[in-house]
Short mmCIF file of C-alpha atoms in Angstrom, two decimals:
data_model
loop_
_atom_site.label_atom_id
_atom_site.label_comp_id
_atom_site.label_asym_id
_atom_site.label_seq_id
_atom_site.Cartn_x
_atom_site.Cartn_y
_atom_site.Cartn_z
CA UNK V 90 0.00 0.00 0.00
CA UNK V 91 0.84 3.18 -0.98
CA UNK V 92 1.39 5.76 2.16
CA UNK V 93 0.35 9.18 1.61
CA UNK V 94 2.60 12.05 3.23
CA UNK V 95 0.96 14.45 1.33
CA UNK V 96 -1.31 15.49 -1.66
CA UNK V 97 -2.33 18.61 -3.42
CA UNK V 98 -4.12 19.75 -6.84
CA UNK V 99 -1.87 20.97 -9.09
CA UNK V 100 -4.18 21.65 -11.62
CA UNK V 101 -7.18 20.92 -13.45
CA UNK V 102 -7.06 19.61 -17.04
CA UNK V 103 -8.73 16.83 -19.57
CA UNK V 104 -7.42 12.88 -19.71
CA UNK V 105 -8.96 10.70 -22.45
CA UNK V 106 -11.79 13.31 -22.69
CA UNK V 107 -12.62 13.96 -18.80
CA UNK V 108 -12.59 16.97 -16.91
CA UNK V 109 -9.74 16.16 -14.21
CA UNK V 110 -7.62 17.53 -11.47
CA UNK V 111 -3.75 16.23 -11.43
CA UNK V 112 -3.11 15.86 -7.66
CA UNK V 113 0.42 15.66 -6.84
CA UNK V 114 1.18 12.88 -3.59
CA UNK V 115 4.68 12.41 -1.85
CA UNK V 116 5.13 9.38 -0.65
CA UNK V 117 5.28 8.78 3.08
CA UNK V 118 7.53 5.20 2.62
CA UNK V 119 11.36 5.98 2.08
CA UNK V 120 12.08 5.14 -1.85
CA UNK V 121 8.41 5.42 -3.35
CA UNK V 122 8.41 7.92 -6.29
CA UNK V 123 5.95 10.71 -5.88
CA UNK V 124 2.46 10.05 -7.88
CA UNK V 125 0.57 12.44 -10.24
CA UNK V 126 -2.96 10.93 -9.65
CA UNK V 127 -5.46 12.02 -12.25
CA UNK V 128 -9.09 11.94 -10.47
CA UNK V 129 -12.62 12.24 -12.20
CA UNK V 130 -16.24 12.70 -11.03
CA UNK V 131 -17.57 9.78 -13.17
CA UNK V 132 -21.35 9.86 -14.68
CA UNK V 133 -23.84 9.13 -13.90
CA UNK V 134 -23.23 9.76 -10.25
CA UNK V 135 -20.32 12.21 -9.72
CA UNK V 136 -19.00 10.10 -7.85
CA UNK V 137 -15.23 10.76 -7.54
CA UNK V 138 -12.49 7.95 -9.01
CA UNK V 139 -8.71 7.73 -9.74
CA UNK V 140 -8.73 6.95 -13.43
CA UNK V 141 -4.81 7.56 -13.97
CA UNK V 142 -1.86 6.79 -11.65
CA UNK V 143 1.52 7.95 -13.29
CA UNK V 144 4.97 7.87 -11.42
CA UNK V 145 7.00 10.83 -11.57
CA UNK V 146 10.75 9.51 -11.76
CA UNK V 147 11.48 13.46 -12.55
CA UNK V 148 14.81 14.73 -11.42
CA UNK V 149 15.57 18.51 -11.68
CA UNK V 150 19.23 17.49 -11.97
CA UNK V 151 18.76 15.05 -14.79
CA UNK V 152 15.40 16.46 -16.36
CA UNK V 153 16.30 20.01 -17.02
CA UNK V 154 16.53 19.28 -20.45
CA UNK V 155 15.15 16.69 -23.04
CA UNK V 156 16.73 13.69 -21.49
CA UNK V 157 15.90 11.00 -23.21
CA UNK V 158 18.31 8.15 -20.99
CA UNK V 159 15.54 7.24 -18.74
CA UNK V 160 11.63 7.92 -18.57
CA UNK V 161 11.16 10.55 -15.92
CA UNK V 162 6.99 10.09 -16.12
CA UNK V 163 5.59 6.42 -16.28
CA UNK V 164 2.23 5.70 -16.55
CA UNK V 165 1.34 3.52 -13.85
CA UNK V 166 -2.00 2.93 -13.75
CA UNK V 167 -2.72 -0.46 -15.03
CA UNK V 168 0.48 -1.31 -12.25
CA UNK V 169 0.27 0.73 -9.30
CA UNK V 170 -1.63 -1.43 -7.34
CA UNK V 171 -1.01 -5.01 -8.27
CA UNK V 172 1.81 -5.48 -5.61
CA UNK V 173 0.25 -5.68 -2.14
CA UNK V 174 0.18 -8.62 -0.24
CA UNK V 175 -3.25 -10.05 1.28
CA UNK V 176 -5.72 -7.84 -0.73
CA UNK V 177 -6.05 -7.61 -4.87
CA UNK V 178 -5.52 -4.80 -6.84
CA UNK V 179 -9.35 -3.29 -6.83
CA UNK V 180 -9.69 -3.58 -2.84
CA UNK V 181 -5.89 -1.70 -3.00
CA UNK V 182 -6.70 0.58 -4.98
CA UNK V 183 -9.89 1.54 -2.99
CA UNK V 184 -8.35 1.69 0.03
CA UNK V 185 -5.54 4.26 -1.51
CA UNK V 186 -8.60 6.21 -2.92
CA UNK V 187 -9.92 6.25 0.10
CA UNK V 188 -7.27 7.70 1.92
CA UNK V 189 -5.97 10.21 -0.74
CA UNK V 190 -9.97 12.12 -0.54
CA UNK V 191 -9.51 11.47 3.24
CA UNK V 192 -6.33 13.52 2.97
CA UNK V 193 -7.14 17.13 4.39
CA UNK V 194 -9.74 19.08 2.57
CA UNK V 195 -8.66 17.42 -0.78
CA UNK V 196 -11.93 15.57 -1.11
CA UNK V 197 -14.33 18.35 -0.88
CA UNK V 198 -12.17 20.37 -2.74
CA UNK V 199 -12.35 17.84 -5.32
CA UNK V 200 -15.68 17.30 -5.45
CA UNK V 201 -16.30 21.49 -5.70
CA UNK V 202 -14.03 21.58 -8.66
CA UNK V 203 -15.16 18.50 -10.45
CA UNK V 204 -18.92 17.84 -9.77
CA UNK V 205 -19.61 21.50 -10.67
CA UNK V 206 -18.05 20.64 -14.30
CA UNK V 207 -18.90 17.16 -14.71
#
């Protein structure tokens, strides 16, 4: 499981043709990249979901430029949760969700950005 040390919105944009905000998290384990997490209020309920997980391998010493020698962002999101021991990657996956719109006020900031455009 993924430990959350913190999360933010970065921004709001549009993934596969979905109004999203890209929330930055840092990872609270020593090691774990930091996540851009794309999240969604889905239809027909506006319900909030993760619907993209990338890994930001991003390093300002090595990324300053076009560096092709390694892939700074990978798109995790068919992976990200397929790892854990003792639960599969859905139940995984739910609890991270859980916890990242548990996280502060990002949930009902969230939903106020999202639902009102979905």
């Amino acid at each position: 499981m993924y430990a959350i040390q913190d999360a933010k919105i970065r921004r709001l944009t549009e993934v596969d043709g979905l109004a999203c905000a890209e929330v930055e998290v840092q990872p609270g384990n020593a090691g774990d990249p930091s996540l851009l997490v794309y999240v969604a209020a889905t239809a027909p309920t506006n319900t909030l979901e993760i619907v993209r997980v990338v890994r930001n391998h991003s390093d300002a010493v090595l990324d300053w430029y076009n560096n092709n020698m390694h892939t700074a962002f990978e798109d995790a999101t068919e992976t990200a949760f397929e790892n854990s021991e003792g639960t599969t990657a859905l139940e995984d996956k739910a609890k991270f969700q859980t916890e990242l719109f548990a996280f502060g006020l990002l949930g009902p900031t969230l939903q106020r950005y999202l639902v009102g455009q979905a």
